[in-house]
């Protein structure tokens, strides 16, 4: 069966520090991968999605970047965190194909920038 | 551009009352629409999708292309329905991109 792992679960980082959140998927090949941010009053905002290794689509211009160094690994990064980067970050995957049927979400990472 | 709007941040009802969570979308093509739910301390998960025309946990949703709406309904709410509900959209042209609304928190009181 397929599983998605996301870590760390919580993170407190000072302003200006770097960030690296990792997400891995097991039990499937060539998944579509997503990074979302869940912020109070703003719902679930799509940040990046990827349909293959090295293929990243950015949805919102911001202080963050994403990379997909391996087929089932998706990394969210920042060189210098801002206070506004605080939020709950969710990774998700879906099966590749012509029609999206369901996205599967990780447990999320609560990031607090202080 | 694709957009999903959920006008209510919070919806509070008593057990046994009908529930309707509103969702409107804007998209010029043919959308695929979904409802996702997040119960307390659980992962966000799919509740239902319009292409399946299914009823899950007593919930149904009908796609109204004329009104560009996909409201989620349940005739008799239960306390265990209390959760965060998100409406989501993808397109038949770009099925890899899944856009969510801002979410509605449903509180069902005993």
CSV table of C-alpha atoms in Angstrom, one decimal:
chain,number,residue,atom,x,y,z
A,1,UNK,CA,0.0,0.0,0.0
A,2,UNK,CA,1.0,3.6,-0.5
A,3,UNK,CA,2.2,5.8,2.3
A,4,UNK,CA,3.3,9.4,2.6
A,5,UNK,CA,5.8,10.6,5.2
A,6,UNK,CA,6.4,14.2,6.1
A,7,UNK,CA,8.8,15.6,8.6
A,8,UNK,CA,9.4,17.2,11.0
A,9,UNK,CA,5.9,17.4,12.6
A,10,UNK,CA,6.7,20.7,14.3
A,11,UNK,CA,9.5,23.2,13.8
A,12,UNK,CA,10.4,26.5,15.4
A,13,UNK,CA,12.9,28.6,13.4
A,14,UNK,CA,14.2,32.1,13.8
A,15,UNK,CA,13.7,34.8,11.2
A,16,UNK,CA,16.4,34.6,8.6
A,17,UNK,CA,17.3,31.0,9.1
A,18,UNK,CA,17.0,28.4,6.3
A,19,UNK,CA,14.3,25.8,6.0
A,20,UNK,CA,14.1,22.3,4.6
A,21,UNK,CA,10.9,20.2,4.9
A,22,UNK,CA,10.9,16.7,3.4
A,23,UNK,CA,8.2,14.5,2.0
A,24,UNK,CA,8.5,11.0,0.7
A,25,UNK,CA,6.0,8.6,-0.8
A,26,UNK,CA,6.3,4.9,-0.7
A,27,UNK,CA,4.5,2.2,-2.7
A,28,UNK,CA,3.9,4.1,-5.9
A,29,UNK,CA,5.9,5.3,-8.9
A,30,UNK,CA,6.0,8.7,-10.6
A,31,UNK,CA,3.4,10.3,-8.3
A,32,UNK,CA,2.2,13.8,-8.7
A,33,UNK,CA,3.5,15.7,-5.6
A,34,UNK,CA,2.1,18.8,-4.0
A,35,UNK,CA,3.1,21.3,-1.3
A,36,UNK,CA,0.3,23.3,0.3
A,37,UNK,CA,0.2,25.8,3.1
A,38,UNK,CA,-2.7,26.0,5.5
A,39,UNK,CA,-2.9,29.4,7.1
A,40,UNK,CA,-5.6,30.8,9.3
A,41,UNK,CA,-8.3,32.5,7.2
A,42,UNK,CA,-6.6,31.6,4.0
A,43,UNK,CA,-7.5,28.0,3.6
A,44,UNK,CA,-5.4,25.6,1.7
A,45,UNK,CA,-3.0,27.4,-0.7
A,46,UNK,CA,-1.2,25.4,-3.4
A,47,UNK,CA,2.4,26.4,-3.3
A,48,UNK,CA,4.1,23.9,-5.7
A,49,UNK,CA,3.3,20.8,-7.6
A,50,UNK,CA,5.4,18.4,-9.6
A,51,UNK,CA,4.6,15.8,-12.2
A,52,UNK,CA,8.1,14.3,-12.4
A,53,UNK,CA,11.7,14.5,-11.3
A,54,UNK,CA,13.1,18.1,-11.7
A,55,UNK,CA,9.6,19.4,-12.9
A,56,UNK,CA,8.3,21.9,-10.5
A,57,UNK,CA,5.4,24.3,-11.0
A,58,UNK,CA,5.2,27.3,-8.7
A,59,UNK,CA,1.8,28.7,-8.0
A,60,UNK,CA,2.6,31.6,-5.6
A,61,UNK,CA,5.6,33.9,-5.8
A,62,UNK,CA,7.2,33.9,-2.4
A,63,UNK,CA,10.1,33.2,-0.3
A,64,UNK,CA,10.0,29.4,-0.8
A,65,UNK,CA,11.3,27.0,-3.3
A,66,UNK,CA,10.7,23.3,-4.0
A,67,UNK,CA,12.8,20.5,-5.4
A,68,UNK,CA,12.2,16.9,-6.5
A,69,UNK,CA,15.6,15.2,-6.5
A,70,UNK,CA,14.1,11.7,-6.6
A,71,UNK,CA,10.9,10.3,-8.0
A,72,UNK,CA,9.2,10.0,-4.6
A,73,UNK,CA,10.9,12.8,-2.7
A,74,UNK,CA,9.7,16.4,-2.5
A,75,UNK,CA,11.5,19.1,-0.6
A,76,UNK,CA,10.3,22.5,0.4
A,77,UNK,CA,13.1,25.0,1.2
A,78,UNK,CA,13.8,28.6,2.0
A,79,UNK,CA,17.2,30.4,2.2
A,80,UNK,CA,15.9,33.0,4.7
A,81,UNK,CA,12.6,32.5,6.6
A,82,UNK,CA,10.2,35.4,7.1
A,83,UNK,CA,7.7,35.7,9.9
A,84,UNK,CA,5.0,35.4,7.3
A,85,UNK,CA,6.2,31.9,6.4
A,86,UNK,CA,4.7,30.6,9.6
A,87,UNK,CA,1.9,28.1,8.9
A,88,UNK,CA,0.9,24.5,8.5
A,89,UNK,CA,2.5,22.9,5.5
A,90,UNK,CA,1.0,19.8,3.9
A,91,UNK,CA,2.5,17.5,1.4
A,92,UNK,CA,0.3,15.4,-0.8
A,93,UNK,CA,0.5,12.9,-3.7
A,94,UNK,CA,-1.8,11.7,-6.4
A,95,UNK,CA,-1.5,8.9,-9.0
A,96,UNK,CA,-0.3,10.0,-12.4
A,97,UNK,CA,-2.7,9.8,-15.2
A,98,UNK,CA,-5.3,11.6,-17.2
A,99,UNK,CA,-7.8,12.2,-14.5
A,100,UNK,CA,-7.2,13.2,-10.9
A,101,UNK,CA,-9.2,10.9,-8.7
A,102,UNK,CA,-7.9,11.5,-5.2
A,103,UNK,CA,-5.0,13.3,-3.4
A,104,UNK,CA,-3.5,11.7,-0.3
A,105,UNK,CA,-2.1,14.0,2.4
A,106,UNK,CA,0.7,13.8,4.9
A,107,UNK,CA,0.3,14.6,8.6
A,108,UNK,CA,1.7,18.1,8.0
A,109,UNK,CA,4.4,20.3,9.5
A,110,UNK,CA,3.6,23.1,11.9
A,111,UNK,CA,6.2,25.8,11.2
A,112,UNK,CA,6.6,28.8,13.6
A,113,UNK,CA,9.0,31.5,12.6
A,114,UNK,CA,10.0,33.6,15.6
B,1,UNK,CA,-7.9,31.5,-13.6
B,2,UNK,CA,-9.3,28.7,-11.4
B,3,UNK,CA,-10.8,29.7,-8.2
B,4,UNK,CA,-12.8,28.1,-5.5
B,5,UNK,CA,-14.9,30.1,-3.0
B,6,UNK,CA,-16.4,28.9,0.2
B,7,UNK,CA,-18.2,32.0,1.7
B,8,UNK,CA,-18.7,30.6,5.2
B,9,UNK,CA,-15.8,30.2,7.5
B,10,UNK,CA,-17.9,28.7,10.2
B,11,UNK,CA,-21.3,26.9,10.2
B,12,UNK,CA,-22.9,25.8,13.4
B,13,UNK,CA,-26.0,23.6,13.6
B,14,UNK,CA,-27.7,21.3,16.1
B,15,UNK,CA,-27.7,17.6,15.7
B,16,UNK,CA,-30.5,16.5,13.4
B,17,UNK,CA,-30.6,19.8,11.5
B,18,UNK,CA,-29.9,19.9,7.8
B,19,UNK,CA,-26.5,21.1,6.6
B,20,UNK,CA,-25.5,22.9,3.4
B,21,UNK,CA,-21.9,23.9,2.9
B,22,UNK,CA,-21.5,26.3,0.0
B,23,UNK,CA,-18.9,26.1,-2.7
B,24,UNK,CA,-18.7,28.2,-5.8
B,25,UNK,CA,-16.1,28.0,-8.5
B,26,UNK,CA,-14.8,29.9,-11.4
B,27,UNK,CA,-13.3,28.1,-14.3
B,28,UNK,CA,-13.9,28.5,-18.0
B,29,UNK,CA,-13.5,24.8,-18.9
B,30,UNK,CA,-14.9,21.6,-17.5
B,31,UNK,CA,-14.0,21.2,-13.9
B,32,UNK,CA,-13.7,18.2,-11.7
B,33,UNK,CA,-14.9,18.9,-8.2
B,34,UNK,CA,-14.3,17.3,-4.9
B,35,UNK,CA,-15.0,17.7,-1.2
B,36,UNK,CA,-12.3,17.0,1.3
B,37,UNK,CA,-12.7,16.7,5.1
B,38,UNK,CA,-10.3,17.1,8.0
B,39,UNK,CA,-11.5,15.7,11.3
B,40,UNK,CA,-9.7,16.7,14.5
B,41,UNK,CA,-6.2,15.2,14.7
B,42,UNK,CA,-6.6,13.4,11.4
B,43,UNK,CA,-5.2,13.9,7.9
B,44,UNK,CA,-7.1,15.7,5.3
B,45,UNK,CA,-9.0,13.1,3.2
B,46,UNK,CA,-11.3,12.9,0.3
B,47,UNK,CA,-15.0,12.8,1.2
B,48,UNK,CA,-16.6,12.7,-2.3
B,49,UNK,CA,-16.1,13.6,-5.9
B,50,UNK,CA,-18.8,14.8,-8.3
B,51,UNK,CA,-17.9,12.3,-11.0
B,52,UNK,CA,-18.8,9.4,-8.8
B,53,UNK,CA,-22.2,10.8,-7.9
B,54,UNK,CA,-22.0,9.1,-4.6
B,55,UNK,CA,-23.3,9.6,-1.1
B,56,UNK,CA,-20.7,9.3,1.6
B,57,UNK,CA,-21.6,9.4,5.3
B,58,UNK,CA,-24.9,10.8,4.2
B,59,UNK,CA,-23.4,13.7,2.4
B,60,UNK,CA,-24.2,14.5,-1.3
B,61,UNK,CA,-23.1,17.2,-3.6
B,62,UNK,CA,-24.5,18.2,-7.0
B,63,UNK,CA,-22.5,20.0,-9.6
B,64,UNK,CA,-24.6,23.0,-10.9
B,65,UNK,CA,-22.8,24.3,-14.0
B,66,UNK,CA,-25.3,27.1,-14.5
B,67,UNK,CA,-24.7,28.5,-11.0
B,68,UNK,CA,-21.0,27.2,-10.9
B,69,UNK,CA,-21.7,25.7,-7.6
B,70,UNK,CA,-21.0,22.4,-5.8
B,71,UNK,CA,-22.7,22.6,-2.4
B,72,UNK,CA,-22.3,19.8,0.1
B,73,UNK,CA,-25.5,18.7,1.8
B,74,UNK,CA,-26.7,16.4,4.5
B,75,UNK,CA,-30.3,16.2,5.6
B,76,UNK,CA,-29.6,15.3,9.3
B,77,UNK,CA,-26.3,16.4,10.8
B,78,UNK,CA,-24.5,14.3,13.4
B,79,UNK,CA,-22.0,15.4,16.0
B,80,UNK,CA,-19.3,13.3,14.3
B,81,UNK,CA,-19.7,15.5,11.2
B,82,UNK,CA,-17.9,18.3,13.0
B,83,UNK,CA,-14.8,19.0,11.0
B,84,UNK,CA,-13.1,21.3,8.5
B,85,UNK,CA,-14.5,20.9,5.0
B,86,UNK,CA,-12.7,22.0,1.8
B,87,UNK,CA,-14.1,22.2,-1.7
B,88,UNK,CA,-11.5,21.5,-4.4
B,89,UNK,CA,-11.2,21.7,-8.1
B,90,UNK,CA,-9.1,20.4,-10.9
B,91,UNK,CA,-9.6,20.8,-14.7
B,92,UNK,CA,-9.9,18.2,-17.4
B,93,UNK,CA,-7.0,20.0,-19.2
B,94,UNK,CA,-4.7,20.2,-16.2
B,95,UNK,CA,-5.6,17.4,-14.0
B,96,UNK,CA,-2.4,17.6,-12.0
B,97,UNK,CA,-3.2,20.9,-10.4
B,98,UNK,CA,-5.6,20.7,-7.5
B,99,UNK,CA,-7.0,24.0,-6.1
B,100,UNK,CA,-8.8,24.3,-2.7
B,101,UNK,CA,-11.1,26.8,-1.3
B,102,UNK,CA,-10.6,28.5,2.1
B,103,UNK,CA,-12.6,25.9,4.0
B,104,UNK,CA,-15.7,25.9,6.2
B,105,UNK,CA,-15.6,24.6,9.8
B,106,UNK,CA,-18.8,22.7,10.6
B,107,UNK,CA,-19.8,22.5,14.3
B,108,UNK,CA,-22.6,20.2,15.2
B,109,UNK,CA,-23.9,20.7,18.7
B,110,UNK,CA,-25.7,18.0,20.6
